[in-house]
Short mmCIF file of C-alpha atoms in Angstrom, two decimals:
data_model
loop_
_atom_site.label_atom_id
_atom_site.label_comp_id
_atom_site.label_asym_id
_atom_site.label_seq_id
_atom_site.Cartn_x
_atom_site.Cartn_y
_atom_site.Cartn_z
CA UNK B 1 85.79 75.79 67.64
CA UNK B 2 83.09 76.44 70.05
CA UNK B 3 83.08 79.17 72.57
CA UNK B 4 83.85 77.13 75.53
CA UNK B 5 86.79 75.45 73.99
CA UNK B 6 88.03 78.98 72.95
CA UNK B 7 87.97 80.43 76.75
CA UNK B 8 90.26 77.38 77.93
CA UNK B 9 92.46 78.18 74.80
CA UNK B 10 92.94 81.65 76.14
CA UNK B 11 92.65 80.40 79.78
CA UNK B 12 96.06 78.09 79.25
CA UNK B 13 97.88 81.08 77.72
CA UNK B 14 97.38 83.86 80.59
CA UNK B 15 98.38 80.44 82.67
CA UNK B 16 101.42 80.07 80.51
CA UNK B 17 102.02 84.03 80.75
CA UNK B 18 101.69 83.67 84.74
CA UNK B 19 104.10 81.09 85.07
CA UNK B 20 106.90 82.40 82.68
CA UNK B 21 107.72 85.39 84.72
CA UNK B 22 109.19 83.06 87.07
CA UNK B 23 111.97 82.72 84.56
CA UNK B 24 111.28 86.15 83.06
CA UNK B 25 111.14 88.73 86.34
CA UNK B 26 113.53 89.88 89.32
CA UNK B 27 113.31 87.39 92.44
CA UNK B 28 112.27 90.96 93.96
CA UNK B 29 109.86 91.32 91.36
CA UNK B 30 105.60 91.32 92.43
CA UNK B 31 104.33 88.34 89.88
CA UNK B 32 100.62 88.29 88.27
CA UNK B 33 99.55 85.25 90.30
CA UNK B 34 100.30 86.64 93.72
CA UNK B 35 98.01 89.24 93.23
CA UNK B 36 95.28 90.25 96.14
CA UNK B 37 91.71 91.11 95.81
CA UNK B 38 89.32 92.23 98.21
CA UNK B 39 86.38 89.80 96.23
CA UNK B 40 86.99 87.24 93.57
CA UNK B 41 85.56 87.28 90.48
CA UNK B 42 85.31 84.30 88.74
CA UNK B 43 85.40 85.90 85.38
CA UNK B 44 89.02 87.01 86.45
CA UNK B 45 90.24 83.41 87.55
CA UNK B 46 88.56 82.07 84.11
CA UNK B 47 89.31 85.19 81.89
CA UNK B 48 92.75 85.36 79.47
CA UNK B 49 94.10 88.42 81.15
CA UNK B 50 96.83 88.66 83.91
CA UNK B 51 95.81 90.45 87.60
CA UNK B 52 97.54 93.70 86.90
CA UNK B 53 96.82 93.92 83.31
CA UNK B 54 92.84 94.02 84.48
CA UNK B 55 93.70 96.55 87.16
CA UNK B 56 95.09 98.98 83.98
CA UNK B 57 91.88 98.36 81.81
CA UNK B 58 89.96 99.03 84.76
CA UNK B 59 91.50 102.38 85.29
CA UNK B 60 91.75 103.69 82.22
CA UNK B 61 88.02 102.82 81.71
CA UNK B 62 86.81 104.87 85.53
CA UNK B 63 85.28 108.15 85.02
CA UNK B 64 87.84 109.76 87.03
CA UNK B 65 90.70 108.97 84.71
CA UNK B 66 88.49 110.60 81.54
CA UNK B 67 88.59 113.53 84.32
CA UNK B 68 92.43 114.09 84.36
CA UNK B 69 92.09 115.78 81.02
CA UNK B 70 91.36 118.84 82.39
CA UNK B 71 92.97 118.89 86.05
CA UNK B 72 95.67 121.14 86.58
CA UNK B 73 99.42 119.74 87.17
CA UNK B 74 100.80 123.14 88.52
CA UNK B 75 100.21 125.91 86.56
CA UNK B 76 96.37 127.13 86.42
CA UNK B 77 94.07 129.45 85.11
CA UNK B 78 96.73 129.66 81.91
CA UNK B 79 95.96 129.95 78.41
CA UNK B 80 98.59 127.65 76.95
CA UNK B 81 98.12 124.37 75.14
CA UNK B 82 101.83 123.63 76.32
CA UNK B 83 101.68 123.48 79.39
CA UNK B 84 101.32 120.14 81.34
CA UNK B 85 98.05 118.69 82.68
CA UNK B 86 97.29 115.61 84.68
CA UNK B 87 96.32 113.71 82.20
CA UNK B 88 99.91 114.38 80.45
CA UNK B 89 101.52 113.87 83.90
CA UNK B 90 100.40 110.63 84.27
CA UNK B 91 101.53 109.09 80.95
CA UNK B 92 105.05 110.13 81.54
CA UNK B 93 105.40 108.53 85.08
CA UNK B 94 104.00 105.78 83.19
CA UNK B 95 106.73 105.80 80.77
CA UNK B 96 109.72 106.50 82.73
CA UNK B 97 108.60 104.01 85.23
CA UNK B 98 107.67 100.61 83.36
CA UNK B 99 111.57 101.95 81.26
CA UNK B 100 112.81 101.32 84.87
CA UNK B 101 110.80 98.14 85.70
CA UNK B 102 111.76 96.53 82.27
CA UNK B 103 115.64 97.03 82.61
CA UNK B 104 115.15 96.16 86.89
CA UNK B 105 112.84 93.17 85.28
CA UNK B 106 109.80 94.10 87.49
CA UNK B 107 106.51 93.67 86.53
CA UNK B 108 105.25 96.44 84.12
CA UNK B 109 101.61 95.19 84.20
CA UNK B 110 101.71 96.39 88.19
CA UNK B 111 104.15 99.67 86.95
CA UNK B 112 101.51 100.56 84.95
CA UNK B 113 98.13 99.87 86.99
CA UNK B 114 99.70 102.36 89.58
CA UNK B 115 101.24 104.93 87.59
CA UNK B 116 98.21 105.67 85.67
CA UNK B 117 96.09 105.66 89.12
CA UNK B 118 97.99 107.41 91.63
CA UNK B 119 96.25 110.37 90.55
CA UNK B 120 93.08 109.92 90.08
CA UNK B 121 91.93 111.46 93.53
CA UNK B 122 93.78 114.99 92.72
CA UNK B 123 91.33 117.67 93.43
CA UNK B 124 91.00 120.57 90.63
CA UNK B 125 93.59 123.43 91.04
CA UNK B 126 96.34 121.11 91.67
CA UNK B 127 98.15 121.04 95.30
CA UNK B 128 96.18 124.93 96.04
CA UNK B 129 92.73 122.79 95.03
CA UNK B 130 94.10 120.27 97.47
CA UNK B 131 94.76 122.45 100.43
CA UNK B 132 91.85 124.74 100.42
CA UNK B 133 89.84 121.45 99.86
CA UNK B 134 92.22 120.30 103.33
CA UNK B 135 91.06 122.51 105.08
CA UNK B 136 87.49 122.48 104.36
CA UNK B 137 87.51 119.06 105.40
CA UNK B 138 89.08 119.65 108.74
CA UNK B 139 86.75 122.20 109.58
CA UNK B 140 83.65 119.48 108.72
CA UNK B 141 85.27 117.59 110.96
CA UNK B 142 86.40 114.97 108.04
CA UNK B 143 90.29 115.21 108.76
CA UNK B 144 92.60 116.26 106.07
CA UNK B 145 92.36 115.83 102.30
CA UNK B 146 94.66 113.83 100.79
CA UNK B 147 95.01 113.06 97.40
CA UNK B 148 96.76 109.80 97.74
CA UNK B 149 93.86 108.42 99.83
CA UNK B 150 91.42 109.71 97.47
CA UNK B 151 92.26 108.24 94.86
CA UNK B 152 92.00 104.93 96.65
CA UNK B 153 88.38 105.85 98.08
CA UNK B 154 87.91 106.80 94.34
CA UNK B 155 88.54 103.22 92.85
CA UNK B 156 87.02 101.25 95.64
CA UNK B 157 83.86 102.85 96.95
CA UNK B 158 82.96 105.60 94.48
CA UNK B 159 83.06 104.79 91.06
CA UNK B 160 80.46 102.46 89.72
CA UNK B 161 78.42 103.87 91.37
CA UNK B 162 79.87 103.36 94.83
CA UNK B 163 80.84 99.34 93.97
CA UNK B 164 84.22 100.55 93.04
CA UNK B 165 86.29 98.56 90.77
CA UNK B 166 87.86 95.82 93.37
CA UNK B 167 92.00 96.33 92.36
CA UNK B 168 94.33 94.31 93.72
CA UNK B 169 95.77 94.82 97.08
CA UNK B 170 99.76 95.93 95.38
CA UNK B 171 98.06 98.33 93.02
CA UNK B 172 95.93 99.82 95.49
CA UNK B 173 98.95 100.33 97.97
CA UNK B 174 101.26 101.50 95.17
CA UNK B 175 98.78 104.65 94.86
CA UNK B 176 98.39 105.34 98.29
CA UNK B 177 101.91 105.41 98.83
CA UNK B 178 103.34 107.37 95.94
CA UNK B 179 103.89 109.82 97.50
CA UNK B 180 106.99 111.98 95.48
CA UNK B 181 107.28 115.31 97.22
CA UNK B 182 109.03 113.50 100.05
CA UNK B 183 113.08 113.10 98.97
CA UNK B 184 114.38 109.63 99.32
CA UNK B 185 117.41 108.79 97.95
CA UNK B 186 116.53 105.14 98.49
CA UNK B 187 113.14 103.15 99.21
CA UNK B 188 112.42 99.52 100.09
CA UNK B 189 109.40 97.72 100.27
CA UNK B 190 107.44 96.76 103.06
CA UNK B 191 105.80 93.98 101.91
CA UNK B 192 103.84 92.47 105.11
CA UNK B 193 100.73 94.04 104.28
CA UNK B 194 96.99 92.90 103.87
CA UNK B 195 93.68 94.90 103.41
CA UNK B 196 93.82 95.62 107.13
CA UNK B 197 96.75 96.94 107.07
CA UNK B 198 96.26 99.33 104.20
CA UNK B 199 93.23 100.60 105.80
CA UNK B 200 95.54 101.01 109.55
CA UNK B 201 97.71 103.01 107.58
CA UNK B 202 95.23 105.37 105.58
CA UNK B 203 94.09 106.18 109.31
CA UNK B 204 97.64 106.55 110.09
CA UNK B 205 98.02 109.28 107.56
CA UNK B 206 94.74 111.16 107.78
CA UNK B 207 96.14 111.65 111.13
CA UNK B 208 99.80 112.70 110.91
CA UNK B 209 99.74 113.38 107.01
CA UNK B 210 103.89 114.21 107.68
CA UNK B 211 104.13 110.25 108.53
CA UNK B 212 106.05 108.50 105.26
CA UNK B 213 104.25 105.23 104.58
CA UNK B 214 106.21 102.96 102.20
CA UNK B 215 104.95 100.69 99.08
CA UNK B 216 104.59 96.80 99.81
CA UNK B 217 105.88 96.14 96.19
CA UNK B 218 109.25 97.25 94.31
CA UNK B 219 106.82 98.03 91.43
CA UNK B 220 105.43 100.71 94.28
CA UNK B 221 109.11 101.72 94.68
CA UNK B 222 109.69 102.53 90.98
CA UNK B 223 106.52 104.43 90.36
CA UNK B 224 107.04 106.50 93.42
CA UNK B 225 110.86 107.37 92.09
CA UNK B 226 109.21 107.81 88.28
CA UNK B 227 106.76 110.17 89.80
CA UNK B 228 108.91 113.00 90.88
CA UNK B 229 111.20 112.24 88.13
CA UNK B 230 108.03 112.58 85.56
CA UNK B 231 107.66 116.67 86.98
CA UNK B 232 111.19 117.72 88.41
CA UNK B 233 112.57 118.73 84.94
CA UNK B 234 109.00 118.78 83.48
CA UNK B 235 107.71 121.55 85.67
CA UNK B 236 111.01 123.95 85.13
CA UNK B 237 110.21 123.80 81.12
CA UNK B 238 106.87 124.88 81.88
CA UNK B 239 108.20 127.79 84.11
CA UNK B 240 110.40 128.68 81.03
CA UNK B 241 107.79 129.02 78.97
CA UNK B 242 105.51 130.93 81.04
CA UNK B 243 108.42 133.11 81.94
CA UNK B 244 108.63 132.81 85.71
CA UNK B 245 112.40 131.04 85.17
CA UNK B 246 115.29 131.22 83.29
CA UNK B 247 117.17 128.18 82.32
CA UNK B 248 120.70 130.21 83.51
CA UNK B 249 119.01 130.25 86.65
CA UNK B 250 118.79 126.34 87.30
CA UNK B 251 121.84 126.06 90.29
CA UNK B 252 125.13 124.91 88.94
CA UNK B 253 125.63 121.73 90.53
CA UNK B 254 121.97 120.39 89.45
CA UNK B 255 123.29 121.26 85.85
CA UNK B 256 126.69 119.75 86.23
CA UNK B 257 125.07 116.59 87.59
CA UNK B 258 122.17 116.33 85.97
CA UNK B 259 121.60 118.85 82.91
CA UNK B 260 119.81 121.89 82.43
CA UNK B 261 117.05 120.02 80.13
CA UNK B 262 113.99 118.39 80.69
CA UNK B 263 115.12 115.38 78.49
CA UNK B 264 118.72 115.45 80.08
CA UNK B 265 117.50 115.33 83.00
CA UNK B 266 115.32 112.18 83.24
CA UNK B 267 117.46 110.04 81.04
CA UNK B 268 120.32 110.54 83.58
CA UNK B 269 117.91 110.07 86.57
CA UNK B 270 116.52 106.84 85.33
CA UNK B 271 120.24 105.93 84.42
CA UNK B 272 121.17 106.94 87.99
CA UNK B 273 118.75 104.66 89.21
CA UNK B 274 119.00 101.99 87.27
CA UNK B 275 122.67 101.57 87.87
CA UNK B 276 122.21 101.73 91.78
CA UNK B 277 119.04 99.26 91.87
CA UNK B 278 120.12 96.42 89.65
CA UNK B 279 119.47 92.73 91.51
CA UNK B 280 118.92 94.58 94.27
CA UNK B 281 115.29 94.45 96.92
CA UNK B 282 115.71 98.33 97.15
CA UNK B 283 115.26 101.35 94.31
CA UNK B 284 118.15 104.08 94.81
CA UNK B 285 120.35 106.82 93.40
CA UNK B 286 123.64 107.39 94.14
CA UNK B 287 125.22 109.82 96.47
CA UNK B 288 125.93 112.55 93.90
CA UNK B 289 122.66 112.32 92.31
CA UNK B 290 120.19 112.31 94.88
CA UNK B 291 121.90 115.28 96.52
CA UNK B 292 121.60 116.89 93.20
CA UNK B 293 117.83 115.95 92.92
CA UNK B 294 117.35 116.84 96.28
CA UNK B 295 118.97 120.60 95.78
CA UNK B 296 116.64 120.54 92.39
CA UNK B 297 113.46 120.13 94.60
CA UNK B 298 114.30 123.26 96.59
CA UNK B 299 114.58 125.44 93.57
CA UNK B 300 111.97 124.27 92.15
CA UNK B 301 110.10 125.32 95.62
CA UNK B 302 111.42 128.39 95.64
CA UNK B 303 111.46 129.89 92.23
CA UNK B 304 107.92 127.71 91.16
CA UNK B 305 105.76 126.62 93.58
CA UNK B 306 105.67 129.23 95.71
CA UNK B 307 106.55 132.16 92.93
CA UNK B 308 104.26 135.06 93.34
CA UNK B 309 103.00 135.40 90.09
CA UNK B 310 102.02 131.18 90.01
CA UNK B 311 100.02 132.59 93.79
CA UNK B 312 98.38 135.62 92.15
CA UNK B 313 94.95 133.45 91.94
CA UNK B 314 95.13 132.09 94.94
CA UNK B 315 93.16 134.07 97.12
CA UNK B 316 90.01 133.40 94.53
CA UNK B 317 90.23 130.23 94.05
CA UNK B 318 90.43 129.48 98.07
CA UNK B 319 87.10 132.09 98.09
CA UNK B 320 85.48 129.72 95.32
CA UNK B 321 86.62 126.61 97.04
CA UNK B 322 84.56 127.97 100.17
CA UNK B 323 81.66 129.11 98.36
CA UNK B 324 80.94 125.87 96.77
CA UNK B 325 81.34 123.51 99.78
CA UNK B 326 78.79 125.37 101.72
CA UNK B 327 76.70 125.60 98.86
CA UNK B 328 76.18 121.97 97.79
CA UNK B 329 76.44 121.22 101.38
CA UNK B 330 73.78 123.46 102.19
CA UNK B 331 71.65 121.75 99.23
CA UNK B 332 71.98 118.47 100.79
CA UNK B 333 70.73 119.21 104.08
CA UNK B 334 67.70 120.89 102.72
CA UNK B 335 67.65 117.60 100.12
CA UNK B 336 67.57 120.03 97.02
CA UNK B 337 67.19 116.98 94.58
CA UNK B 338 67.73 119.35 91.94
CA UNK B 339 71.19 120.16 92.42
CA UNK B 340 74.15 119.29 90.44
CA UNK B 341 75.33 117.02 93.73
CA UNK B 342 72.37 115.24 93.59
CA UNK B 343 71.77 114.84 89.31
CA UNK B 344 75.37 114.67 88.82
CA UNK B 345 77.07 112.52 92.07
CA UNK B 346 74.51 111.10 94.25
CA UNK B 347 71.78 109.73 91.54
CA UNK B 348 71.99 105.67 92.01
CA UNK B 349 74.99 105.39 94.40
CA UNK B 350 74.84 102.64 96.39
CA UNK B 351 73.04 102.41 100.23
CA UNK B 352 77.15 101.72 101.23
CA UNK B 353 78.29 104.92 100.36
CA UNK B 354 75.18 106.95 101.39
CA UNK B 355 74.68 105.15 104.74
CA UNK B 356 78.40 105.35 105.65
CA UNK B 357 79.50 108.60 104.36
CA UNK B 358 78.58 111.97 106.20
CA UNK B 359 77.25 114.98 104.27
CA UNK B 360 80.62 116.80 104.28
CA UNK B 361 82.18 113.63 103.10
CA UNK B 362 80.17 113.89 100.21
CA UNK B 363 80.57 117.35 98.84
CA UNK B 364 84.26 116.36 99.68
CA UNK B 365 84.23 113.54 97.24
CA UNK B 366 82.23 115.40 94.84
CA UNK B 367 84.32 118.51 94.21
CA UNK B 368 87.64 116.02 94.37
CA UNK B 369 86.50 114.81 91.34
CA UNK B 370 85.87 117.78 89.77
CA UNK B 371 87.55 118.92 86.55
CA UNK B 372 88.98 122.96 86.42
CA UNK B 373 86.38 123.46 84.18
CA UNK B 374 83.31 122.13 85.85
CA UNK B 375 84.35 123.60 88.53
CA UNK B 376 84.60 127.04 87.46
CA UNK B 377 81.33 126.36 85.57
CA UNK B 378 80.07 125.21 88.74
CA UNK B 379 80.87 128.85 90.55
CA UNK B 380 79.68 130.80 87.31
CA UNK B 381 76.50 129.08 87.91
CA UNK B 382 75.90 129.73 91.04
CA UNK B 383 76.53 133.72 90.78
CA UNK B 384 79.88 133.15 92.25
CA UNK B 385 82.45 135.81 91.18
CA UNK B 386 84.39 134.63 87.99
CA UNK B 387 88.08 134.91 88.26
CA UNK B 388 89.97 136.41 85.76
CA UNK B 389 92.39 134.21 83.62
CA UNK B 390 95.98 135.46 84.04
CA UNK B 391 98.36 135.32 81.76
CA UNK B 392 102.63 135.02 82.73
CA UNK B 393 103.79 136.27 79.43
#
């Protein structure tokens, strides 16, 4: 069969794919042919894959997602092969997420697109790497760093060489606005929303980064719900292990409700949720378990996040975080070709994104993508004090 003949083979199926989740999905759910993008592409309208199921390959195959393998979750500077990276993090909001979608009958093409994205734009060192970077910004004059939005500026106007990979509009906003540190117990979509809009509220956040902005798709919804349910249970094993927590410790009514096990934990969550979202336009729990979750969160705060030993570094890393913005910002206003910002981040970008973006914005987007290791490779390079590894157990 000739090659032409075999492209409107595979063209008719991904039609016939399109048009079946009409019978298949949720009248709430996004479908494939509704999808958004900033520029078409006509091998997308003549290829044999569905909208969201390009936006996945296209992720997956970005430089920044080969960079989660080595970006911290929480726990840093650690010498364990156990404990959970970005890259792991990822997968599992992934997983709980499209299990969600499938039983809500929501399109797990879109579930997945956003789950494996809404990362991407995660500095190294985790939420410290975040805030030092935060506040680096501000004091360039940039505004705050936020992850959320990075990623975004990371998939549409830096990769490819500043092209960017032109997503679709749903999977776009389902990263921005995945926000799961905020507790909901429930979350609709606000689906009125076009480019302009998702670039009104990126604004919106850079300048009140407190403001909750909500997903335009239920897909959106799910991830954003699979996202702290991926780390709430996740992130207390890893505590046990390092030896910061003990399990006894986890407050009675989050074990009577939901389980003093990772594994307990999100199968009753994604129960919870299924049970309380079914044929409905909303994602929630119920009553009992979102109070439960919620009480959860501020443990995990407490006795975690903001533990002493997990903070022992932090003073360091901020110094190193300091350090290397002023040096590679220093290198390009002298236009130091030779450095690592120029050989290894500015080489071949496009006149868009060096005509548009300020200096700071630059050394901004270049240690954002930065692994923990190239970044602390970075600082031994440059004669910047090494910090030592620490060790919880």
């Amino acid at each position: 069969m000739p090659e032409k003949d075999h492209k409107k083979q595979l063209l008719k199926l991904r039609e016939a794919l399109d048009y079946q989740e009409d019978g298949k999905l949720s009248e709430f759910a996004c479908k494939s042919r509704f999808a958004i993008r900033k520029r078409e592409e006509e091998g997308i309208v003549q290829g044999h894959r569905q909208e969201f199921s390009i936006d996945t390959d296209r992720i997956l195959h970005s430089l920044a997602y080969s960079r989660y393998i080595d970006k911290t979750q929480v726990f840093y500077l650690i010498k364990n092969d156990h404990i959970t990276h970005r890259v792991l993090h990822v997968q599992l909001v992934s997983k709980i997420a499209r299990t969600i979608g499938r039983l809500l009958r929501l399109n797990e093409d879109l579930i997945e697109a956003i789950a494996l994205g809404h990362d991407i734009g995660h500095t190294p060192f985790g939420h410290d790497g975040e805030s030092f970077l935060s506040e680096l910004c501000q004091a360039h004059h940039l505004g705050p760093f936020l992850h959320s939005i990075q990623s975004v500026r990371f998939l549409q106007r830096i990769e490819r060489k500043g092209r960017g990979w032109n997503l679709t509009l749903q999977v776009l906003d389902g990263i921005f606005c995945h926000n799961g540190e905020i507790h909901l117990k429930a979350l609709s979509p606000d689906r009125q929303k076009d480019f302009d809009q998702l670039e009104k509220e990126m604004k919106t956040k850079e300048a009140d980064p407190h403001i909750d902005i909500w997903p335009m798709t239920l897909e959106g919804c799910v991830v954003r719900m699979a996202d702290t349910i991926s780390y709430i249970g996740r992130d207390i094993e890893d505590a046990i292990r390092l030896g910061l927590i003990r399990r006894e410790e986890i407050p009675r009514v989050c074990k009577e409700v939901l389980g003093d096990k990772n594994g307990t934990i999100v199968y009753r969550l994604v129960e919870d949720l299924i049970i309380n979202s079914l044929d409905k336009p909303f994602v929630s729990f119920s009553d009992e378990v979102a109070e439960a979750l919620r009480e959860l969160k501020v443990f995990n705060h407490e006795r975690i996040y903001c533990n002493a030993k997990v903070k022992e570094q932090t003073p360091k890393v901020r110094l190193m975080f300091e350090l290397l913005f002023e040096k590679f910002l220093s290198d390009l206003e002298k236009g130091n070709e030779n450095s690592d910002i120029f050989t290894g981040f500015l080489d071949g970008m496009a006149d868009e994104y060096m005509n548009n973006t300020p200096p700071a914005g630059m050394v901004r987007d270049f240690i954002a993508g930065m692994t923990d290791e190239y970044f602390l490779n970075q600082c031994k390079k440059h004669l910047i004090p090494e910090i030592r590894i620490s060790r919880f157990i």
